[in-house]
Tab-separated table of C-alpha atoms in Angstrom:
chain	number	residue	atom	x	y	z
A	6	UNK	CA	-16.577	-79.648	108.940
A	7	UNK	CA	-15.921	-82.978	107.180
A	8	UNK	CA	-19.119	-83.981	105.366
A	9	UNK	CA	-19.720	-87.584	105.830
A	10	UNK	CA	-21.990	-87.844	103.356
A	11	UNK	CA	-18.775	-87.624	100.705
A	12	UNK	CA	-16.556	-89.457	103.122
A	13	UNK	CA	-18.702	-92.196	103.603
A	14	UNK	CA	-20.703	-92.176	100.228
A	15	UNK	CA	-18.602	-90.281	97.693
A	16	UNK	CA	-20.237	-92.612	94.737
A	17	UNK	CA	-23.558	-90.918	95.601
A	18	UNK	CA	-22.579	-87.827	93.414
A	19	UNK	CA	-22.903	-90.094	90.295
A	20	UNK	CA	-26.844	-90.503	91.552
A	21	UNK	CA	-27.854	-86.918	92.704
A	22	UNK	CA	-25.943	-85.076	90.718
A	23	UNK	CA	-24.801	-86.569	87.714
A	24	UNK	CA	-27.373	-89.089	86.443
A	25	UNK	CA	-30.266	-86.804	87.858
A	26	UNK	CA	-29.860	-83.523	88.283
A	27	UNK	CA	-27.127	-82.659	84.994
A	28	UNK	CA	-29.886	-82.412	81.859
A	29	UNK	CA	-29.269	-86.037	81.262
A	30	UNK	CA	-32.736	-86.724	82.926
A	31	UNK	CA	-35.483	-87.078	80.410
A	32	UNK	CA	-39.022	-86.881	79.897
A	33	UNK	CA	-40.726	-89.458	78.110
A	34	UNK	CA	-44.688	-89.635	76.937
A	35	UNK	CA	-46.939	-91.944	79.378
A	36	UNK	CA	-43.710	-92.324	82.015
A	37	UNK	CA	-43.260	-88.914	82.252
A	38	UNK	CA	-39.554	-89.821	82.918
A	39	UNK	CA	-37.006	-92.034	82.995
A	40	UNK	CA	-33.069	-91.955	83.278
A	41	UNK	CA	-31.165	-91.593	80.269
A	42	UNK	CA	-30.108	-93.712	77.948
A	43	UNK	CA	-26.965	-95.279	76.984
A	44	UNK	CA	-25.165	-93.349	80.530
A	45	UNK	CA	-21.756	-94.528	81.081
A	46	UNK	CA	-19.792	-93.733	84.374
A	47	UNK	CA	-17.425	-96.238	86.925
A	48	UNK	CA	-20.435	-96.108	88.993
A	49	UNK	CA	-24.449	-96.748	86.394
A	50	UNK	CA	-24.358	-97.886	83.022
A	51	UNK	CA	-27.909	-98.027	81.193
A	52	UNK	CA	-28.528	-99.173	77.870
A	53	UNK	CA	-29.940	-97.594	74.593
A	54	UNK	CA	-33.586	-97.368	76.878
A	55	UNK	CA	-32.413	-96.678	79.923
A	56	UNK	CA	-32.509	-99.475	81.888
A	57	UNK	CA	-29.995	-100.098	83.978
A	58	UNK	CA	-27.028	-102.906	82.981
A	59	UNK	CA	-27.770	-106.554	85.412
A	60	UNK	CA	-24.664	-108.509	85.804
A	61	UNK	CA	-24.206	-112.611	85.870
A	62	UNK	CA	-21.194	-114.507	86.935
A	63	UNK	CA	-19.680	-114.085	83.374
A	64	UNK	CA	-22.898	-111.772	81.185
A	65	UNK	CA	-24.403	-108.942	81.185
A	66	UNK	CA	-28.335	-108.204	80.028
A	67	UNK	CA	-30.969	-105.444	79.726
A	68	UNK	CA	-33.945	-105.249	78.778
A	69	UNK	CA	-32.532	-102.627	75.901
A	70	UNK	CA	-29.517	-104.234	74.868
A	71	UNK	CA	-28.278	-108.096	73.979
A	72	UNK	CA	-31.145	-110.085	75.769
A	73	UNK	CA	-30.726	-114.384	76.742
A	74	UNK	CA	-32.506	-116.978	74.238
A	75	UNK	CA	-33.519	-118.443	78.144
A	76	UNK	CA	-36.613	-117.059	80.065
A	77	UNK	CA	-35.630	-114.351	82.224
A	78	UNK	CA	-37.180	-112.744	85.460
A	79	UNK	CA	-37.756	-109.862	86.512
A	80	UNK	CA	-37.146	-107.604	89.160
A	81	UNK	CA	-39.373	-104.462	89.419
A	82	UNK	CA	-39.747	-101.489	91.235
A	83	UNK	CA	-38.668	-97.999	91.791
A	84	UNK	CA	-35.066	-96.649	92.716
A	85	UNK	CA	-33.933	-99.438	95.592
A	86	UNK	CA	-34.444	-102.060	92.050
A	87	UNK	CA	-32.783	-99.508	89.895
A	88	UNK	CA	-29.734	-99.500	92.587
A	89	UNK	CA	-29.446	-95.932	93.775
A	90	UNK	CA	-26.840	-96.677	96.644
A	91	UNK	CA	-25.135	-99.271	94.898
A	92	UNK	CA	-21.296	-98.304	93.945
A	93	UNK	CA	-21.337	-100.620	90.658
A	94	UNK	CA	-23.972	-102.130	88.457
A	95	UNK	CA	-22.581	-105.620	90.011
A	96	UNK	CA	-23.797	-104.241	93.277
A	97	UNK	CA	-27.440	-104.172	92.585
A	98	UNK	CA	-30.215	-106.282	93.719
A	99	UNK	CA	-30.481	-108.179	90.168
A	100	UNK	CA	-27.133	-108.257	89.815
A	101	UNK	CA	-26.850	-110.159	93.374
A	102	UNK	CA	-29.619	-112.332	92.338
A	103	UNK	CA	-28.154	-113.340	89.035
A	104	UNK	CA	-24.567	-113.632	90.074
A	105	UNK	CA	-24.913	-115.471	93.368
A	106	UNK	CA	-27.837	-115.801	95.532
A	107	UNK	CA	-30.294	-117.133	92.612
A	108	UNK	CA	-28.448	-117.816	89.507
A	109	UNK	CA	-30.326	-120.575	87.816
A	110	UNK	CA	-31.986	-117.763	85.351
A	111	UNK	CA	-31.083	-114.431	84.110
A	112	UNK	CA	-32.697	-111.435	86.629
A	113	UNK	CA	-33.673	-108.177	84.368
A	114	UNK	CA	-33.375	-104.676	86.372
A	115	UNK	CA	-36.733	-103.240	85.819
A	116	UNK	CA	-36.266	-100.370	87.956
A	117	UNK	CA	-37.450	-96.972	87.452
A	118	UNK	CA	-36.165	-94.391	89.414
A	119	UNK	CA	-38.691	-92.159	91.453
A	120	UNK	CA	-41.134	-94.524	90.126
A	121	UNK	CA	-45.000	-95.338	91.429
A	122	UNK	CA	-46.950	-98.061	90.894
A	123	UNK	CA	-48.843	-97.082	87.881
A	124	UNK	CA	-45.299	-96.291	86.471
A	125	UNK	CA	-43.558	-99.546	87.260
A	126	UNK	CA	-46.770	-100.849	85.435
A	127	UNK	CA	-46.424	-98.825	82.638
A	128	UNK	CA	-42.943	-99.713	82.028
A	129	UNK	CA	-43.585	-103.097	81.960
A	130	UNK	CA	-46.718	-103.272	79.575
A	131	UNK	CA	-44.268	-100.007	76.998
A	132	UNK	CA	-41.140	-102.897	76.842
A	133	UNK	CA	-42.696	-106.403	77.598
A	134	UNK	CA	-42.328	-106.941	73.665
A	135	UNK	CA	-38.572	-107.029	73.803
A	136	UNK	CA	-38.591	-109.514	76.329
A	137	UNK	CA	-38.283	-113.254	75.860
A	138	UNK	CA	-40.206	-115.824	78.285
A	139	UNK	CA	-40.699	-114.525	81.401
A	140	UNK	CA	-40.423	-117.281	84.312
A	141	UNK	CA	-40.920	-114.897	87.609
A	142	UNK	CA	-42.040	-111.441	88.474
A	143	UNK	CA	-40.793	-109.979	91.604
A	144	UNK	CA	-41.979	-106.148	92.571
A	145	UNK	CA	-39.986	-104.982	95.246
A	146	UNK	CA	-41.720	-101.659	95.601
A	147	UNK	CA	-44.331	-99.780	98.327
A	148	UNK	CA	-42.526	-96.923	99.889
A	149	UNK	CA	-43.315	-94.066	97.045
A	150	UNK	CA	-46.947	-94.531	97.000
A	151	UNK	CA	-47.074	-94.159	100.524
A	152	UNK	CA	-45.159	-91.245	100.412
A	153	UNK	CA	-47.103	-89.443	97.533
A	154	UNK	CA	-50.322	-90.362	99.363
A	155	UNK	CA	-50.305	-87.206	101.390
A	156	UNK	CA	-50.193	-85.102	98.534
A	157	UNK	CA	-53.947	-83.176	97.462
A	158	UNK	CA	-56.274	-84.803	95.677
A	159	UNK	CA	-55.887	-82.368	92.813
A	160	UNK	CA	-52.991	-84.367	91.595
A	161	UNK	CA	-53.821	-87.257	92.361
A	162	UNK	CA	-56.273	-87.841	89.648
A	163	UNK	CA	-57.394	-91.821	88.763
A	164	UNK	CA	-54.015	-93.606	89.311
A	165	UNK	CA	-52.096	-91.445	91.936
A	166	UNK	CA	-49.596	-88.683	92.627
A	167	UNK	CA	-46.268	-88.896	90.608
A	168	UNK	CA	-42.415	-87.309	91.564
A	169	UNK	CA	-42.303	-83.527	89.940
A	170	UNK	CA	-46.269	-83.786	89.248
A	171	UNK	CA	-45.708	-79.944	90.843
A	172	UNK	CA	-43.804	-78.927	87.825
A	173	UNK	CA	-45.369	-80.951	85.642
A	174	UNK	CA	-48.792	-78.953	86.035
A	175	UNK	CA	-47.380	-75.812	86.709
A	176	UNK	CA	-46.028	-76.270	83.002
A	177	UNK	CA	-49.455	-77.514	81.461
A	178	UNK	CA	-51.018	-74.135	83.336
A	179	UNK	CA	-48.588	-71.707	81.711
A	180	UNK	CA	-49.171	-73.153	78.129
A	181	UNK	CA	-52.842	-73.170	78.468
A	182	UNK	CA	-52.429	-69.042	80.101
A	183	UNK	CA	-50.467	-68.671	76.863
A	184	UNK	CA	-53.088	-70.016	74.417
A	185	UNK	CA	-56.298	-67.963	73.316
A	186	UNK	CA	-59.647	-69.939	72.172
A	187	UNK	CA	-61.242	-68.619	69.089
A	188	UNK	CA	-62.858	-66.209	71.188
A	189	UNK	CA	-59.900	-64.745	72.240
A	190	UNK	CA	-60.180	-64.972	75.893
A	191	UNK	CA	-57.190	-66.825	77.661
A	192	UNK	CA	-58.215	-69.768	79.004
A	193	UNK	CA	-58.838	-70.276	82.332
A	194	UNK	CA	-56.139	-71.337	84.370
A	195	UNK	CA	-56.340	-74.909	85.895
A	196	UNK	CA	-55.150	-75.178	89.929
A	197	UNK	CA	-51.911	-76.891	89.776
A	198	UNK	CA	-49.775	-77.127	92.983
A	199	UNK	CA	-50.246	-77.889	96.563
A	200	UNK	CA	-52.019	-74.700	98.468
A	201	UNK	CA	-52.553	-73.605	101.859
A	202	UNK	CA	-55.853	-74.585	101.602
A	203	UNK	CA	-55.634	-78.079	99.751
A	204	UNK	CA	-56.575	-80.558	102.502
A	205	UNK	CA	-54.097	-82.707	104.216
A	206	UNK	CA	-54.153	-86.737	104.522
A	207	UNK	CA	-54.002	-87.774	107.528
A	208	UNK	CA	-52.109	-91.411	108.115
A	209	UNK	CA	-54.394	-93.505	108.005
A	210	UNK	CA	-56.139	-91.975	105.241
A	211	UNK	CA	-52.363	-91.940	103.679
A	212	UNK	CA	-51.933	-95.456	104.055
A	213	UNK	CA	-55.319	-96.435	102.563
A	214	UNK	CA	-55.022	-94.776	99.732
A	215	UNK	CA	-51.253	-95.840	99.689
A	216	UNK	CA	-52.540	-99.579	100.250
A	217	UNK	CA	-55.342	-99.675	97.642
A	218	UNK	CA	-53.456	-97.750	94.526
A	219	UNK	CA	-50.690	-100.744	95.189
A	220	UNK	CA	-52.795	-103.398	95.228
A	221	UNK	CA	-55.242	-102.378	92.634
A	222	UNK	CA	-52.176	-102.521	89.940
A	223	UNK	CA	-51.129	-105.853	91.502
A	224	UNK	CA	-53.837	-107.345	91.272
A	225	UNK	CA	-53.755	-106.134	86.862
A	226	UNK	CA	-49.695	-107.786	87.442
A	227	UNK	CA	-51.862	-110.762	88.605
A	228	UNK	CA	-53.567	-111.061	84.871
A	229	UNK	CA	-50.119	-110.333	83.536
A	230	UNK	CA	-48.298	-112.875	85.225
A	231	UNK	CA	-51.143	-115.286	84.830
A	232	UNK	CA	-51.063	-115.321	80.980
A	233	UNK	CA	-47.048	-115.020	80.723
A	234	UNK	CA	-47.031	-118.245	83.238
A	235	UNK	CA	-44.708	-116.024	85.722
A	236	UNK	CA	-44.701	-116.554	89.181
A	237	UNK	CA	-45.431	-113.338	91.090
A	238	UNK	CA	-44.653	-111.949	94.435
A	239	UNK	CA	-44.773	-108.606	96.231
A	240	UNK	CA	-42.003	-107.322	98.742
A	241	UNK	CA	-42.522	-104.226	100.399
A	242	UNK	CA	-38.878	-102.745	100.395
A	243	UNK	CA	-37.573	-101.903	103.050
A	244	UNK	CA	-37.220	-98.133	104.939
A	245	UNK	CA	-34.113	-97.773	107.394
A	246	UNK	CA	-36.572	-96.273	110.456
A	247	UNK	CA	-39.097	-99.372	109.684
A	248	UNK	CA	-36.560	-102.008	110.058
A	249	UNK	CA	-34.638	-100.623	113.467
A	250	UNK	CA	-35.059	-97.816	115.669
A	251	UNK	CA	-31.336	-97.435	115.812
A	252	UNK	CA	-29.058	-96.652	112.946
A	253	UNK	CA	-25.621	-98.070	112.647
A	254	UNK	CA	-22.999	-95.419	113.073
A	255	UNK	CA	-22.249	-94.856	109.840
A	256	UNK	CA	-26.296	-94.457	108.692
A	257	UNK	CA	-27.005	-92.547	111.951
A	258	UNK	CA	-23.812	-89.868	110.546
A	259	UNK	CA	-25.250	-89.847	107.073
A	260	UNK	CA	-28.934	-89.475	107.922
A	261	UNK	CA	-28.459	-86.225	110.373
A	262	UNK	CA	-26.251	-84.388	107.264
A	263	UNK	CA	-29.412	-85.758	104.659
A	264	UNK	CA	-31.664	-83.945	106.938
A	265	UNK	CA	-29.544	-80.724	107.270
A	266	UNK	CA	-29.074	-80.458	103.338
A	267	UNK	CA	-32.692	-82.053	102.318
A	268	UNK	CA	-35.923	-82.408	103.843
A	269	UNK	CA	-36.873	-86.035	104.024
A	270	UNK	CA	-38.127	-85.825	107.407
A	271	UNK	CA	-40.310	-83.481	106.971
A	272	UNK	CA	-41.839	-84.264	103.992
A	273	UNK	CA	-42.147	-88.013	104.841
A	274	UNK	CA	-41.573	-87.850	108.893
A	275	UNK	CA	-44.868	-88.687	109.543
A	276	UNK	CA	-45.183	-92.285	107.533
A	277	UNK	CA	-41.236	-93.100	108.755
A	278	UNK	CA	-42.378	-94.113	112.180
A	279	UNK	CA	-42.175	-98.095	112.855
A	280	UNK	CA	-45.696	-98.389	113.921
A	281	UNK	CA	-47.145	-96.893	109.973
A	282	UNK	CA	-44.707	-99.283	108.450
A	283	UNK	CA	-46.714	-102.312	110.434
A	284	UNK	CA	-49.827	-101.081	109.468
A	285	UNK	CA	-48.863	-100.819	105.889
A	286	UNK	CA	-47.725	-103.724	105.610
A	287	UNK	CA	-50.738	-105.745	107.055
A	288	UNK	CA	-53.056	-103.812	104.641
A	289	UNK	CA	-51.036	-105.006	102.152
A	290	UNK	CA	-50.288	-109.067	103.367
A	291	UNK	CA	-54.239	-108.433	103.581
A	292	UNK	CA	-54.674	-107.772	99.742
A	293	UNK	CA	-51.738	-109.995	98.776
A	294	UNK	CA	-53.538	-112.763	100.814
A	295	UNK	CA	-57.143	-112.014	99.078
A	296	UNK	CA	-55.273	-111.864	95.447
A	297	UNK	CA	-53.259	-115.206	96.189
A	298	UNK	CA	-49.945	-113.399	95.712
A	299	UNK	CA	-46.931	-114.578	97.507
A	300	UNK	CA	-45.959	-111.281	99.830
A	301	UNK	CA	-43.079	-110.595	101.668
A	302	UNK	CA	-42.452	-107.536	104.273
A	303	UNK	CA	-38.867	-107.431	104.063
A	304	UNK	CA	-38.578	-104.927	106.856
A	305	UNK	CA	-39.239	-107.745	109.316
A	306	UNK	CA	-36.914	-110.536	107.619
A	307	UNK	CA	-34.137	-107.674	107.506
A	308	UNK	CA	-34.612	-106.953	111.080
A	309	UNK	CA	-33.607	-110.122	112.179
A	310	UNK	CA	-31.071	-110.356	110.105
A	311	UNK	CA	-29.149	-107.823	110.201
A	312	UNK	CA	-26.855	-107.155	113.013
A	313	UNK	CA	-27.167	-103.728	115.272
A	314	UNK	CA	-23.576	-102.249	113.776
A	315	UNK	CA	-24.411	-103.880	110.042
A	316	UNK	CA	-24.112	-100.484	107.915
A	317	UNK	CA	-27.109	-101.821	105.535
A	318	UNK	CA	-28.609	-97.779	104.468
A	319	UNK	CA	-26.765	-95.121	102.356
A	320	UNK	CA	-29.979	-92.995	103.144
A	321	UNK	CA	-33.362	-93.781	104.858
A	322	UNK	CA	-34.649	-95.437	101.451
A	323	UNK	CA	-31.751	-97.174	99.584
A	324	UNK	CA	-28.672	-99.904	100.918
A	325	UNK	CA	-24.986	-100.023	100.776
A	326	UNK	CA	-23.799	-102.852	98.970
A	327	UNK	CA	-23.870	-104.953	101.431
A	328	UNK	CA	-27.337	-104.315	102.441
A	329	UNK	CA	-28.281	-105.402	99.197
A	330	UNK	CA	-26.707	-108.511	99.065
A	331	UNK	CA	-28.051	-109.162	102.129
A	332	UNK	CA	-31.327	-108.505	100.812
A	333	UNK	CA	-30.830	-110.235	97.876
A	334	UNK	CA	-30.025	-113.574	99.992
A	335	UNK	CA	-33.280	-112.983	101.889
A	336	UNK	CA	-34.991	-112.859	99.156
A	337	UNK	CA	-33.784	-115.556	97.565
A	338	UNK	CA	-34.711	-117.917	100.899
A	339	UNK	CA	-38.089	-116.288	101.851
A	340	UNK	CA	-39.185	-116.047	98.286
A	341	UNK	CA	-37.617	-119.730	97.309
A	342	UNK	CA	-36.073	-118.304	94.253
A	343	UNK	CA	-32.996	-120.424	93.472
């Protein structure tokens, strides 16, 4: 059987195999991780950091390599900002931005794949110093706190779950087995993973605790953006089941083969459905609202939009390159960014 999935997407072996899953993904102190640095393929370039390479008309820019003298802005967020999808760095969201749809400034890809919220902070507040004036702040993010949120409270400590938090404490328990006090007695093993008995969230109790870890960092971004004299905005990115309840073709092809290889729908089936995206995104136009921060639910403006054949999703999460142009000229009108 012909797998669509490298028929349709064969660029998508440069994302889940190559850049992630070959050694080449690292982890870093306070991120935990990040992708590597100074990657070169037809498909992701990142600088000496990591970041990924933003393109202009006629420049290129990152937030680790040859910066503008000009303020910049940024556009932050998890993988969808990092371009996973994408089948050239032009293709990105910041690339779109600062090539076409809003080209007055320079748009900085401050992506971090897999990232949460505390992380996109985080990588912010590690590299702001290299930056120069920062004129707007954009965080296109909300889908990967939502879908950590289920996870036990037992790693979800003060600031919330985190990708490979599993194997991150399954590591700090071995070393600790492995280490004797001055007694000598081993000590005593720390409870790591998710277990039968660890209580589950259900969805609304997933997307409050989804809603309030978001907007408790935005509303820190807030005091960022305040002092930097940044515009901010929040845009909850958009999932493929949230915006229609029919695929195109082509996404309809690649999402049953996703969910015969992986297991997206049954990790995350039961925050996919339209009706949790809604309510998500009214807790957060709530907070947004009470913060004064411009918000945007781009699931709605991409809706009607989009056309019913439109192949916008390489996977339920991240666009072709078309989808994120046309996202990128949506945000550009609803957020008034040229």
């Amino acid at each position: 059987m012909t797998s669509q999935l490298a028929e349709l997407t064969p660029h998508m072996v440069h994302y889940n195999e190559r850049l992630y899953e070959d050694g080449t993904f690292r982890w870093l102190p306070y991120l935990m991780y990040f992708h590597p640095a100074d990657y070169r393929s037809e498909v992701v370039n990142t600088d000496a950091i990591g970041f990924r390479i933003t393109h202009g008309k006629d420049e290129q820019a990152s937030p680790g390599s040859r910066l503008p003298r000009e303020p910049v802005k940024l556009l932050v967020g998890s993988s969808s900002v990092f371009g996973v999808g994408a089948t050239n760095d032009a293709a990105t969201l910041p690339s779109r931005l600062w090539s076409h749809h809003a080209p007055r400034r320079p748009w900085l890809n401050f992506g971090g794949r897999s990232h949460n919220s505390t992380q996109e902070l985080l990588l912010f507040m590690l590299y702001r110093h290299l930056l120069p004036p920062v004129e707007e702040i954009v965080i296109y993010s909300g889908f990967n706190n939502l879908g950590l949120a289920k996870l036990p409270d037992l790693v979800q400590g003060d600031h919330g779950a985190f990708y490979l938090c599993n194997d991150y404490f399954a590591k700090v328990s071995e070393l600790r087995k492995s280490q004797r006090t001055a007694g000598g007695r081993f000590r005593r093993q720390q409870a790591t993973n998710t277990d039968a008995e660890a209580p589950v969230k259900n969805v609304d109790q997933q997307i409050a605790h989804a809603a309030d870890l978001t907007l408790r960092h935005l509303d820190t971004w807030r005091v960022f953006a305040s002092a930097l004299g940044a515009r901010l905005s929040f845009v909850l990115q958009p999932l493929a089941p949230w915006v229609r309840e029919r695929p195109a073709a082509e996404e309809e092809a690649l999402f049953r083969e996703l969910d015969e290889r992986f297991s997206f729908t049954a990790m995350h089936g039961d925050v996919t459905q339209p009706e949790v995206g809604r309510r998500y995104a009214t807790a957060l136009r709530d907070g947004c609202s009470r913060q004064q921060v411009n918000f945007l639910d781009m699931n709605t403006v991409l809706a009607a939009a989009a056309g019913p054949d439109d192949w916008i999703f390489v996977d339920r999460c991240h666009c072709t390159d078309a989808g994120y142009d046309l996202v990128a000229r949506l945000l550009t009108e609803h957020l008034a960014l040229s």
